[in-house]
CSV table of C-alpha atoms in Angstrom, one decimal:
chain,number,residue,atom,x,y,z
A,1,MET,CA,13.7,-7.8,-6.7
A,2,ASN,CA,10.5,-9.7,-7.3
A,3,LEU,CA,7.7,-9.7,-4.7
A,4,LEU,CA,6.5,-13.1,-5.8
A,5,THR,CA,9.7,-15.1,-5.9
A,6,ASP,CA,12.4,-13.4,-3.8
A,7,ASN,CA,13.1,-13.2,-0.1
A,8,TRP,CA,12.0,-9.7,0.7
A,9,LEU,CA,9.6,-9.8,3.7
A,10,PRO,CA,11.4,-9.0,7.1
A,11,VAL,CA,10.0,-11.3,9.7
A,12,ARG,CA,10.9,-13.3,12.8
A,13,LEU,CA,9.5,-16.5,14.2
A,14,LEU,CA,7.0,-16.1,17.0
A,15,ARG,CA,8.8,-16.0,20.4
A,16,SER,CA,12.1,-15.3,18.6
A,17,ALA,CA,14.2,-12.2,18.4
A,18,VAL,CA,16.2,-13.2,15.3
A,19,PRO,CA,15.2,-11.4,12.1
A,20,GLN,CA,15.1,-13.1,8.8
A,21,TRP,CA,13.8,-12.4,5.3
A,22,ILE,CA,11.3,-14.8,3.6
A,23,SER,CA,9.4,-15.0,0.3
A,24,LEU,CA,5.7,-14.7,-0.1
A,25,SER,CA,5.7,-18.4,-1.1
A,26,GLU,CA,7.4,-19.4,2.1
A,27,LEU,CA,4.9,-17.4,4.1
A,28,LEU,CA,1.8,-18.9,2.4
A,29,THR,CA,2.9,-22.5,2.0
A,30,SER,CA,4.8,-23.1,5.3
A,31,GLU,CA,3.5,-24.2,8.7
A,32,LYS,CA,5.9,-21.8,10.4
A,33,GLU,CA,4.4,-19.0,12.4
A,34,TYR,CA,6.0,-15.5,11.7
A,35,GLU,CA,5.5,-11.9,12.7
A,36,VAL,CA,6.6,-8.8,10.8
A,37,CYS,CA,9.9,-7.3,12.0
A,38,LEU,CA,10.4,-3.6,11.1
A,39,PRO,CA,11.5,-0.6,13.2
A,40,ARG,CA,8.2,1.4,12.9
A,41,ASP,CA,4.7,0.2,13.7
A,42,ASP,CA,3.2,1.9,10.6
A,43,LEU,CA,5.7,0.1,8.3
A,44,GLU,CA,4.9,-3.2,9.9
A,45,MET,CA,1.2,-2.7,9.2
A,46,ALA,CA,2.1,-1.5,5.7
A,47,ALA,CA,4.1,-4.7,5.0
A,48,LEU,CA,1.2,-6.8,6.3
A,49,GLN,CA,-1.2,-4.8,4.1
A,50,LEU,CA,1.0,-5.2,1.0
A,51,VAL,CA,1.0,-9.0,1.5
A,52,ILE,CA,-2.8,-9.0,2.0
A,53,CYS,CA,-3.3,-7.1,-1.2
A,54,ILE,CA,-1.1,-9.4,-3.3
A,55,THR,CA,-2.7,-12.5,-1.8
A,56,GLN,CA,-6.2,-11.0,-2.4
A,57,VAL,CA,-5.7,-10.4,-6.1
A,58,LEU,CA,-3.9,-13.6,-6.9
A,59,PHE,CA,-5.6,-16.2,-4.5
A,60,THR,CA,-9.2,-15.0,-4.0
A,61,PRO,CA,-11.2,-17.9,-2.4
A,62,LYS,CA,-14.6,-18.7,-3.9
A,63,ASN,CA,-16.6,-18.7,-0.6
A,64,ILE,CA,-16.3,-18.7,3.2
A,65,GLU,CA,-15.7,-22.4,3.3
A,66,GLU,CA,-12.7,-22.2,1.0
A,67,LEU,CA,-11.4,-19.2,3.0
A,68,ILE,CA,-11.7,-21.1,6.3
A,69,GLY,CA,-9.7,-23.9,4.7
A,70,ASN,CA,-6.9,-21.5,3.7
A,71,ILE,CA,-6.8,-20.0,7.2
A,72,ARG,CA,-6.4,-23.5,8.7
A,73,LYS,CA,-3.9,-25.0,6.3
A,74,PRO,CA,-1.0,-23.5,4.2
A,75,MET,CA,-1.5,-23.7,0.5
A,76,GLN,CA,0.3,-26.1,-1.8
A,77,VAL,CA,3.5,-24.9,-3.5
A,78,LYS,CA,2.1,-26.1,-6.9
A,79,SER,CA,-1.0,-23.9,-6.5
A,80,TYR,CA,1.1,-20.9,-5.6
A,81,LEU,CA,3.3,-21.3,-8.7
A,82,GLU,CA,0.3,-21.8,-11.0
A,83,LYS,CA,-1.3,-18.5,-9.8
A,84,THR,CA,1.8,-16.4,-9.7
A,85,GLU,CA,3.6,-17.4,-13.0
A,86,PRO,CA,1.3,-15.5,-15.4
A,87,VAL,CA,1.8,-12.1,-13.6
A,88,LYS,CA,5.3,-12.6,-12.2
A,89,ASN,CA,6.7,-9.7,-14.2
A,90,TRP,CA,4.2,-7.3,-12.8
A,91,PHE,CA,5.7,-7.6,-9.3
A,92,GLU,CA,9.3,-6.9,-10.4
A,93,LEU,CA,10.6,-3.8,-8.7
A,94,GLU,CA,13.1,-2.9,-11.5
A,95,HIS,CA,11.4,-4.4,-14.5
A,96,PRO,CA,12.5,-2.5,-17.7
A,97,GLU,CA,9.0,-1.8,-19.0
A,98,TYR,CA,6.5,-1.9,-16.1
A,99,PRO,CA,8.3,-1.8,-12.7
A,100,PHE,CA,6.0,-2.5,-9.7
A,101,MET,CA,3.9,0.6,-8.9
A,102,GLN,CA,6.1,2.9,-11.0
A,103,VAL,CA,6.3,4.3,-14.5
A,104,ARG,CA,9.4,4.6,-16.7
A,105,GLY,CA,10.7,7.9,-17.9
A,106,VAL,CA,9.5,10.2,-15.1
A,107,LYS,CA,10.7,13.8,-15.8
A,108,ALA,CA,11.9,15.5,-12.6
A,109,LYS,CA,14.4,18.2,-12.0
A,110,ASP,CA,15.9,16.6,-8.9
A,111,ILE,CA,16.2,13.2,-7.3
A,112,THR,CA,14.0,12.9,-4.2
A,113,PRO,CA,15.6,11.1,-1.2
A,114,MET,CA,13.9,7.9,0.0
A,115,ASP,CA,12.8,9.5,3.3
A,116,LYS,CA,10.0,11.2,1.4
A,117,LEU,CA,8.4,7.8,0.9
A,118,MET,CA,8.2,7.3,4.7
A,119,PRO,CA,5.4,9.5,6.1
A,120,GLY,CA,6.4,11.7,9.1
A,121,LEU,CA,10.2,10.9,8.7
A,122,THR,CA,10.9,14.5,7.8
A,123,GLY,CA,8.9,17.8,7.6
A,124,ALA,CA,7.4,17.6,11.1
A,125,THR,CA,8.7,19.4,14.2
A,126,ASN,CA,8.8,16.1,16.2
A,127,SER,CA,10.2,13.9,13.5
A,128,CYS,CA,13.7,13.8,15.0
A,129,PHE,CA,12.3,12.5,18.3
A,130,VAL,CA,10.2,9.6,17.0
A,131,ASN,CA,12.4,8.2,14.3
A,132,GLU,CA,15.9,6.7,14.1
A,133,LYS,CA,18.4,8.9,12.4
A,134,GLY,CA,19.1,7.9,8.8
A,135,LEU,CA,16.2,5.4,8.7
A,136,ALA,CA,15.6,5.8,5.0
A,137,ASP,CA,19.1,6.7,3.7
A,138,GLN,CA,19.2,3.6,1.6
A,139,LEU,CA,16.5,0.9,1.3
A,140,CYS,CA,16.6,-2.7,0.1
A,141,GLY,CA,14.1,-3.7,-2.5
A,142,GLY,CA,11.6,-5.1,0.1
A,143,CYS,CA,11.5,-1.9,2.2
A,144,ALA,CA,11.3,0.2,-0.9
A,145,ALA,CA,8.3,-1.8,-2.1
A,146,ILE,CA,6.6,-1.5,1.3
A,147,ALA,CA,7.2,2.3,1.5
A,148,LEU,CA,6.1,2.7,-2.1
A,149,HIS,CA,2.7,0.9,-1.5
A,150,ASN,CA,2.2,2.6,1.9
A,151,GLN,CA,2.8,6.1,0.4
A,152,ALA,CA,0.4,5.5,-2.4
A,153,SER,CA,-2.3,3.8,-0.3
A,154,ASN,CA,-2.2,5.1,3.2
A,155,ALA,CA,-0.4,8.5,3.4
A,156,PRO,CA,-1.2,12.0,2.5
A,157,SER,CA,0.0,13.2,-0.9
A,158,PHE,CA,3.5,14.7,-1.5
A,159,GLY,CA,1.7,18.1,-1.5
A,160,GLY,CA,2.1,20.8,-4.1
A,161,GLY,CA,-0.7,19.6,-6.4
A,162,PHE,CA,0.1,15.8,-6.1
A,163,LYS,CA,-3.0,13.6,-5.9
A,164,ALA,CA,-3.8,11.8,-2.7
A,165,SER,CA,-4.6,8.1,-2.5
A,166,LEU,CA,-7.7,6.5,-3.9
A,167,ARG,CA,-9.1,6.5,-0.4
A,168,SER,CA,-8.4,10.3,0.0
A,169,SER,CA,-5.8,11.8,2.4
A,170,ALA,CA,-4.7,9.7,5.4
A,171,PRO,CA,-7.4,7.0,5.5
A,172,ILE,CA,-8.0,4.6,8.5
A,173,THR,CA,-7.2,1.0,7.8
A,174,THR,CA,-8.9,-1.8,9.9
A,175,LEU,CA,-7.7,-5.4,9.7
A,176,VAL,CA,-8.6,-8.5,11.6
A,177,GLN,CA,-5.6,-9.6,13.5
A,178,GLY,CA,-4.6,-13.3,13.7
A,179,ARG,CA,-2.1,-15.2,15.8
A,180,HIS,CA,0.6,-14.9,13.1
A,181,ILE,CA,1.1,-13.3,9.7
A,182,ARG,CA,-0.4,-16.1,7.5
A,183,GLU,CA,-3.5,-16.3,9.6
A,184,THR,CA,-3.9,-12.5,9.6
A,185,VAL,CA,-3.5,-12.4,5.8
A,186,TRP,CA,-6.3,-14.9,5.2
A,187,LEU,CA,-8.6,-13.4,7.8
A,188,ASN,CA,-8.6,-10.2,5.6
A,189,ILE,CA,-9.0,-11.8,2.2
A,190,ILE,CA,-12.5,-11.2,0.8
A,191,SER,CA,-14.2,-14.2,-0.8
A,192,THR,CA,-15.8,-14.0,-4.3
A,193,THR,CA,-19.2,-14.6,-2.7
A,194,MET,CA,-18.8,-11.7,-0.4
A,195,MET,CA,-17.8,-9.4,-3.2
A,196,GLU,CA,-20.7,-10.5,-5.4
A,197,GLU,CA,-23.1,-9.5,-2.6
A,198,SER,CA,-21.3,-6.2,-1.6
A,199,VAL,CA,-19.3,-4.9,-4.5
A,200,PRO,CA,-20.3,-6.8,-7.6
A,201,PHE,CA,-18.3,-4.7,-10.0
A,202,PHE,CA,-15.1,-6.1,-8.5
A,203,ILE,CA,-16.1,-9.4,-10.1
A,204,ASP,CA,-17.1,-7.8,-13.4
A,205,ILE,CA,-13.7,-6.3,-14.1
A,206,VAL,CA,-11.5,-8.9,-12.4
A,207,ASP,CA,-9.0,-9.0,-15.3
A,208,GLN,CA,-8.2,-5.3,-15.3
A,209,PRO,CA,-4.4,-4.7,-15.3
A,210,PRO,CA,-2.8,-2.4,-12.6
A,211,THR,CA,-1.9,1.2,-13.2
A,212,TRP,CA,1.8,0.5,-14.0
A,213,VAL,CA,0.8,-1.9,-16.8
A,214,GLU,CA,-2.1,0.2,-18.1
A,215,PRO,CA,-1.3,3.8,-17.0
A,216,ILE,CA,-4.0,6.3,-16.0
A,217,LYS,CA,-4.6,8.8,-18.8
A,218,GLU,CA,-3.8,12.4,-18.2
A,219,LYS,CA,-6.9,14.6,-17.4
A,220,SER,CA,-9.2,11.5,-17.5
A,221,ASN,CA,-12.5,11.3,-15.7
A,222,ILE,CA,-12.7,7.8,-14.1
A,223,PRO,CA,-16.0,6.5,-12.6
A,224,ASN,CA,-15.3,4.7,-9.3
A,225,GLN,CA,-17.1,1.5,-10.6
A,226,SER,CA,-14.7,1.2,-13.5
A,227,ILE,CA,-11.8,0.5,-11.1
A,228,GLY,CA,-11.3,-3.2,-10.4
A,229,LEU,CA,-10.0,-4.8,-7.2
A,230,PHE,CA,-6.4,-5.3,-8.5
A,231,ARG,CA,-6.2,-1.8,-9.9
A,232,GLY,CA,-7.7,-0.2,-6.8
A,233,LEU,CA,-5.6,-2.0,-4.2
A,234,PHE,CA,-2.4,-1.0,-6.0
A,235,TRP,CA,-3.5,2.4,-7.2
A,236,GLN,CA,-0.6,4.8,-7.8
A,237,PRO,CA,-1.7,8.5,-7.6
A,238,ALA,CA,1.7,9.9,-8.6
A,239,HIS,CA,4.3,9.2,-11.3
A,240,ILE,CA,7.2,7.6,-9.4
A,241,GLU,CA,10.3,6.0,-10.7
A,242,LEU,CA,12.9,4.5,-8.2
A,243,CYS,CA,16.5,5.2,-9.1
A,244,PRO,CA,18.5,2.1,-10.1
A,245,SER,CA,19.8,0.1,-7.2
A,246,THR,CA,23.4,0.2,-6.2
A,247,ASP,CA,25.7,-2.0,-4.2
A,248,GLY,CA,25.3,-1.4,-0.5
A,249,ASP,CA,26.3,-3.1,2.7
A,250,LYS,CA,23.1,-2.7,4.7
A,251,CYS,CA,19.5,-1.5,4.4
A,252,SER,CA,19.0,1.4,6.8
A,253,CYS,CA,15.4,0.4,7.6
A,254,CYS,CA,15.3,-3.4,8.1
A,255,GLY,CA,19.0,-3.9,8.7
A,256,ARG,CA,19.5,-6.5,6.0
A,257,ILE,CA,23.2,-7.0,5.2
A,258,SER,CA,24.9,-7.5,1.8
A,259,THR,CA,22.1,-6.3,-0.5
A,260,SER,CA,21.7,-3.8,-3.3
A,261,VAL,CA,20.0,-0.6,-2.1
A,262,ILE,CA,18.0,2.3,-3.5
A,263,LYS,CA,18.9,5.8,-2.5
A,264,GLY,CA,16.3,8.0,-4.3
A,265,PHE,CA,13.4,8.3,-6.7
A,266,LEU,CA,11.9,10.6,-9.3
A,267,LYS,CA,8.4,12.0,-8.9
A,268,ALA,CA,6.0,14.0,-11.0
A,269,LYS,CA,2.4,15.0,-10.6
A,270,TYR,CA,-0.4,14.5,-13.2
A,271,ASN,CA,-4.0,15.3,-13.2
A,272,TYR,CA,-7.1,13.0,-13.3
A,273,THR,CA,-10.5,12.8,-11.5
A,274,VAL,CA,-12.1,9.8,-9.9
A,275,GLN,CA,-15.9,10.2,-9.8
A,276,GLY,CA,-17.3,8.9,-6.5
A,277,LEU,CA,-15.7,7.0,-3.6
A,278,TRP,CA,-14.0,3.7,-4.4
A,279,PRO,CA,-15.0,1.1,-1.8
A,280,HIS,CA,-11.6,-0.1,-0.4
A,281,PRO,CA,-12.1,-3.4,1.4
A,282,HIS,CA,-9.9,-2.4,4.4
A,283,SER,CA,-11.4,1.0,5.2
A,284,PRO,CA,-14.5,2.0,7.2
A,285,ARG,CA,-16.7,4.7,5.5
A,286,ILE,CA,-18.7,7.6,7.0
A,287,MET,CA,-22.0,8.8,5.5
A,288,LYS,CA,-23.6,12.2,6.2
A,289,LEU,CA,-27.0,13.4,4.9
A,290,LYS,CA,-26.7,17.0,3.7
A,291,LYS,CA,-30.0,18.4,2.4
A,292,ALA,CA,-31.1,15.8,-0.1
A,293,ASP,CA,-27.6,14.4,-0.9
A,294,VAL,CA,-25.5,11.7,0.9
A,295,GLU,CA,-21.9,12.6,1.3
A,296,GLU,CA,-19.7,9.5,1.7
A,297,LYS,CA,-16.0,9.5,2.7
A,298,VAL,CA,-13.4,7.2,4.1
A,299,ALA,CA,-12.9,7.5,7.9
A,300,SER,CA,-9.7,9.3,9.0
A,301,PHE,CA,-8.2,10.5,12.3
A,302,THR,CA,-9.0,14.2,12.7
A,303,THR,CA,-8.4,14.6,16.5
A,304,SER,CA,-6.1,13.1,19.1
A,305,ALA,CA,-9.0,11.2,20.8
A,306,PRO,CA,-8.2,7.5,21.4
A,307,THR,CA,-9.2,5.0,18.8
A,308,TRP,CA,-11.9,3.3,21.0
A,309,THR,CA,-14.0,6.5,20.6
A,310,ARG,CA,-14.4,5.5,16.9
A,311,LEU,CA,-14.9,1.8,17.5
A,312,ALA,CA,-18.6,1.7,16.8
A,313,SER,CA,-18.1,3.0,13.3
A,314,PHE,CA,-15.4,0.4,12.7
A,315,VAL,CA,-17.5,-2.7,13.6
A,316,VAL,CA,-21.2,-1.6,13.5
A,317,GLN,CA,-23.2,-0.8,10.4
A,318,GLN,CA,-25.6,2.2,10.7
A,319,GLN,CA,-27.8,3.2,7.8
A,320,LEU,CA,-29.1,6.6,7.1
A,321,LYS,CA,-32.7,6.0,8.1
A,322,ASN,CA,-35.2,6.7,10.8
A,323,GLY,CA,-34.2,10.3,10.9
A,324,LYS,CA,-30.4,9.6,11.3
A,325,LYS,CA,-28.2,12.1,9.5
A,326,GLU,CA,-25.0,10.2,10.0
A,327,GLY,CA,-24.2,6.6,9.2
A,328,HIS,CA,-21.2,4.4,9.0
A,329,GLN,CA,-20.1,1.3,7.1
A,330,PRO,CA,-17.4,-1.0,8.5
A,331,ALA,CA,-14.6,-2.2,6.1
A,332,LEU,CA,-15.6,-5.2,4.0
A,333,SER,CA,-13.0,-7.3,5.9
A,334,ILE,CA,-14.8,-6.6,9.2
A,335,LEU,CA,-18.2,-7.3,7.7
A,336,GLN,CA,-16.9,-10.6,6.5
A,337,ALA,CA,-15.6,-11.3,10.0
A,338,TYR,CA,-19.2,-11.5,11.2
A,339,ARG,CA,-19.7,-14.6,9.0
A,340,LEU,CA,-16.3,-16.1,9.9
A,341,PHE,CA,-16.9,-15.7,13.6
A,342,SER,CA,-20.5,-17.0,13.4
A,343,LYS,CA,-19.0,-20.3,12.3
A,344,LYS,CA,-16.3,-20.3,15.0
A,345,PRO,CA,-17.0,-17.8,17.8
A,346,ASP,CA,-13.9,-16.1,19.0
A,347,ARG,CA,-12.5,-12.8,20.2
A,348,LEU,CA,-12.1,-10.1,17.5
A,349,ARG,CA,-8.6,-8.6,17.5
A,350,MET,CA,-8.6,-5.7,15.2
A,351,ALA,CA,-5.5,-3.8,14.1
A,352,VAL,CA,-6.3,-0.1,13.4
A,353,GLY,CA,-3.8,2.2,11.6
A,354,GLY,CA,-3.6,5.5,10.0
A,355,TYR,CA,-2.0,9.0,10.1
A,356,ARG,CA,-3.4,12.3,11.5
A,357,ASN,CA,-2.3,15.0,9.1
A,358,ASN,CA,-2.4,18.7,8.3
A,359,GLN,CA,-2.4,18.6,4.5
A,360,ALA,CA,1.0,17.0,3.5
A,361,SER,CA,2.4,17.2,7.1
A,362,ILE,CA,2.1,14.2,9.4
A,363,LEU,CA,0.9,15.2,12.9
A,364,GLU,CA,0.6,11.7,14.4
A,365,ARG,CA,1.0,8.0,13.7
A,366,ARG,CA,-1.9,6.0,14.9
A,367,HIS,CA,-1.5,2.2,15.1
A,368,GLU,CA,-3.3,0.3,17.8
A,369,LEU,CA,-4.8,-3.2,18.5
A,370,LEU,CA,-8.4,-3.2,19.8
A,371,GLU,CA,-10.0,-6.4,21.2
A,372,LEU,CA,-13.6,-7.5,21.6
A,373,ASN,CA,-14.6,-10.4,23.7
A,374,SER,CA,-16.3,-13.5,22.2
A,375,GLY,CA,-19.9,-13.0,21.2
A,376,TRP,CA,-19.2,-9.5,19.8
A,377,HIS,CA,-20.8,-10.4,16.5
A,378,GLN,CA,-24.1,-11.2,18.2
A,379,GLN,CA,-24.4,-7.9,20.1
A,380,PRO,CA,-23.2,-5.0,17.9
A,381,SER,CA,-25.6,-2.6,19.7
A,382,ALA,CA,-23.9,-3.4,23.0
A,383,ILE,CA,-20.6,-2.3,21.5
A,384,GLN,CA,-22.2,1.0,20.6
A,385,GLU,CA,-23.6,1.3,24.2
A,386,ILE,CA,-20.2,0.8,25.8
A,387,VAL,CA,-18.5,3.3,23.6
A,388,ALA,CA,-21.3,5.8,24.1
A,389,LEU,CA,-20.9,5.4,27.9
A,390,GLY,CA,-17.2,6.3,27.7
A,391,ILE,CA,-17.9,9.3,25.5
A,392,GLY,CA,-20.8,10.3,27.7
A,393,TYR,CA,-18.5,10.5,30.8
A,394,LYS,CA,-16.0,12.5,28.9
A,395,SER,CA,-18.7,15.0,27.8
A,396,SER,CA,-20.0,15.3,31.4
A,397,LEU,CA,-16.5,16.2,32.6
A,398,ARG,CA,-15.9,18.6,29.8
A,399,LYS,CA,-19.2,20.5,30.2
A,400,ALA,CA,-18.5,20.9,34.0
A,401,LEU,CA,-15.0,22.2,33.4
A,402,PHE,CA,-16.2,24.5,30.6
A,403,LEU,CA,-18.7,26.0,33.0
A,404,PHE,CA,-16.0,26.6,35.5
A,405,SER,CA,-13.8,28.2,32.8
A,406,GLU,CA,-16.5,30.4,31.3
A,407,GLY,CA,-18.8,31.0,34.2
A,408,ILE,CA,-22.5,32.1,33.8
A,409,LYS,CA,-22.7,35.8,32.8
A,410,LYS,CA,-26.5,36.0,33.2
A,411,LYS,CA,-26.2,34.8,36.8
A,412,GLU,CA,-23.0,36.7,37.5
A,413,VAL,CA,-21.1,33.6,38.1
A,414,LYS,CA,-17.4,34.4,37.4
A,415,GLY,CA,-15.3,32.0,35.2
A,416,SER,CA,-11.7,31.2,35.8
A,417,GLY,CA,-10.7,32.2,32.2
A,418,VAL,CA,-8.5,29.1,31.8
A,419,LEU,CA,-9.4,26.4,29.3
A,420,LEU,CA,-9.5,23.6,31.8
A,421,GLN,CA,-11.9,21.5,29.7
A,422,GLU,CA,-9.0,20.9,27.2
A,423,THR,CA,-6.6,19.7,29.9
A,424,GLY,CA,-9.4,17.7,31.6
A,425,GLU,CA,-10.4,15.9,28.4
A,426,THR,CA,-6.7,14.9,27.7
A,427,LEU,CA,-6.4,13.6,31.3
A,428,PHE,CA,-9.7,11.7,31.0
A,429,TYR,CA,-8.6,9.9,27.8
A,430,ARG,CA,-5.2,9.1,29.2
A,431,ARG,CA,-6.4,7.7,32.5
A,432,THR,CA,-9.4,5.8,31.2
A,433,ASP,CA,-7.9,4.3,28.0
A,434,ASN,CA,-6.9,1.0,29.7
A,435,LEU,CA,-10.2,0.9,31.6
A,436,MET,CA,-12.2,1.2,28.4
A,437,GLN,CA,-10.1,-1.3,26.4
A,438,LYS,CA,-10.4,-3.8,29.3
A,439,ALA,CA,-14.1,-3.4,29.4
A,440,LEU,CA,-14.4,-4.2,25.7
A,441,ALA,CA,-12.0,-7.1,25.8
A,442,GLU,CA,-13.8,-8.7,28.8
A,443,ALA,CA,-17.4,-7.7,28.2
A,444,ARG,CA,-19.7,-10.8,28.4
A,445,PHE,CA,-21.7,-10.2,25.3
A,446,GLU,CA,-23.4,-13.6,25.4
A,447,SER,CA,-25.1,-12.9,28.7
A,448,PRO,CA,-27.4,-9.9,29.1
A,449,GLU,CA,-27.3,-10.0,32.9
A,450,GLN,CA,-23.5,-10.3,33.1
A,451,LEU,CA,-23.1,-7.6,30.4
A,452,ALA,CA,-25.2,-5.3,32.5
A,453,GLU,CA,-22.8,-5.9,35.4
A,454,ASP,CA,-19.8,-5.2,33.2
A,455,LYS,CA,-21.3,-1.9,32.1
A,456,GLN,CA,-22.1,-0.9,35.7
A,457,GLN,CA,-18.5,-1.6,36.6
A,458,LEU,CA,-17.3,0.6,33.7
A,459,ARG,CA,-19.7,3.4,35.0
A,460,SER,CA,-18.1,3.2,38.4
A,461,GLY,CA,-14.6,3.5,37.1
A,462,MET,CA,-15.4,6.3,34.7
A,463,LYS,CA,-17.4,8.3,37.3
A,464,ARG,CA,-14.5,8.0,39.8
A,465,HIS,CA,-12.0,9.4,37.2
A,466,CYS,CA,-14.4,12.3,36.3
A,467,ILE,CA,-14.8,13.4,39.9
A,468,ARG,CA,-11.0,13.1,40.6
A,469,ILE,CA,-10.0,15.0,37.5
A,470,PHE,CA,-12.6,17.7,38.2
A,471,GLU,CA,-11.3,18.3,41.7
A,472,GLU,CA,-7.6,18.3,40.5
A,473,GLN,CA,-8.3,20.9,37.8
A,474,THR,CA,-10.4,23.3,39.9
A,475,ARG,CA,-8.6,23.1,43.2
A,476,PRO,CA,-5.7,25.5,42.3
A,477,TYR,CA,-8.1,28.3,41.5
A,478,LEU,CA,-10.0,28.3,44.8
A,479,ASN,CA,-7.8,31.0,46.3
A,480,ASP,CA,-10.1,33.4,44.5
A,481,PRO,CA,-13.2,33.7,46.7
A,482,GLU,CA,-15.4,34.5,43.7
A,483,LEU,CA,-14.5,31.1,42.2
A,484,ILE,CA,-15.8,29.2,45.2
A,485,LYS,CA,-19.3,29.7,44.0
A,486,THR,CA,-18.3,28.9,40.4
A,487,MET,CA,-16.8,25.6,41.6
A,488,ALA,CA,-20.0,24.7,43.5
A,489,VAL,CA,-22.1,25.4,40.5
A,490,ALA,CA,-19.8,23.4,38.2
A,491,ARG,CA,-19.6,20.5,40.6
A,492,ARG,CA,-23.4,20.4,40.8
A,493,THR,CA,-23.5,20.4,37.0
A,494,LEU,CA,-21.0,17.5,36.8
A,495,TYR,CA,-23.1,15.4,39.2
A,496,LYS,CA,-26.2,16.2,37.2
A,497,TYR,CA,-24.7,14.9,34.0
A,498,LEU,CA,-23.1,11.9,35.7
A,499,LYS,CA,-26.5,10.9,37.0
A,500,THR,CA,-28.0,10.8,33.5
A,501,LEU,CA,-25.5,8.1,32.6
A,502,GLU,CA,-26.7,5.7,35.4
A,503,PRO,CA,-29.1,2.9,34.4
A,504,GLU,CA,-32.8,3.2,34.9
A,505,THR,CA,-34.3,1.5,37.9
A,506,GLU,CA,-37.4,-0.7,37.7
A,507,GLY,CA,-39.5,2.3,38.5
A,508,GLY,CA,-38.1,4.2,35.5
A,509,GLU,CA,-35.9,6.5,37.6
A,510,LYS,CA,-32.1,6.9,37.6
């Protein structure tokens, strides 16, 4: 199976329920509008990311103008063939010398089943409740390639000494979402001009072959700036070799009938060190100032808090200056979107995906779509303010419930002894998620007066939920007379914090 020539991508036409399998050529050269069709959200995003990565390394546009042209019109078949012919063998899944993202001759004691290539399918206590049984029993070439790239790029390592991805364990991916696959692909392709300005070494080593053509040397020390775009986007941190395909009647993942299938793979670990963080174009980065050093890492999901709480770091650039000890850098694809949307103002629909993990174990799959209203690129500080408001109301509720739980020993105010702040925070996020997403999607960024009205409406909704949740959580404990005083103190604390979130009046008071 060849990713550049064969029909391997599972899709369906927009507004259609009939699945089909198309080639990359059909996707990029056709006017038809498709969406990915797979049984798991993370696999759909992984398939989309694989297509983006292939398109990026083979069809990089020179500048924003050429990129916009690619977004508007499909490419010519002739252009597609000219670019893909020289590297066609590199994307052959079962090539005898350099199979796609694999190495030949892997030494392993046992064959590993294909479900180990799908994060969270096994090894978690809830895996049987969130996955179809037998989802990875036998995979067609397309699903195997998607799972192979996803495991190497987005998932935690296999554990037991295996290396994690080039972005570290379980990174967050942020992509600009278009109306259909082809538009989404081009919206996330970084132009040569953008790379020259932001990551110039991508241009300096543009002809560097991928890891399965030029393998990583055992125990080597690799400077991050020696890894080119092609090599980095398809980095393989483990030695993997898929078992030869066999005749099969159906792919257990995408449901494709009458195809050869792959039922297992060989894996082996090997040691190397990458010096510094490689700037993956689809991941936001977090910077922290520790003493005189700057620690930089790729953003990841570390708590169950909803994705909107991280939105500011996904779309707003914050440098480590003016006393700030924390900064954030959006993904290059999002930074480029500022230029794209300045030429044609529109809503930003952003797909955010990743895993929350505990070492090699997957705790949670996170794949969501966030939307920002038109004008977002002109008011990045307003995005931070809206997100800060939501977090501020959560913190106000949590502090009040914490006081009710712990009491005040110095003032002999008894606490309930129950961690109500944890339950309260969960309820707050659950009940306000739609409210916050609606506020971001409908915020009138282009008008300061209307934006102020939108924020005030958000305050009213958040305040109402905070008060209601506080009353619900504390009411069952009021049979204890000693807790009546505690409840009064905690309620007064809640209102004090809520008042600090109100806008200042003309006289400077809240």
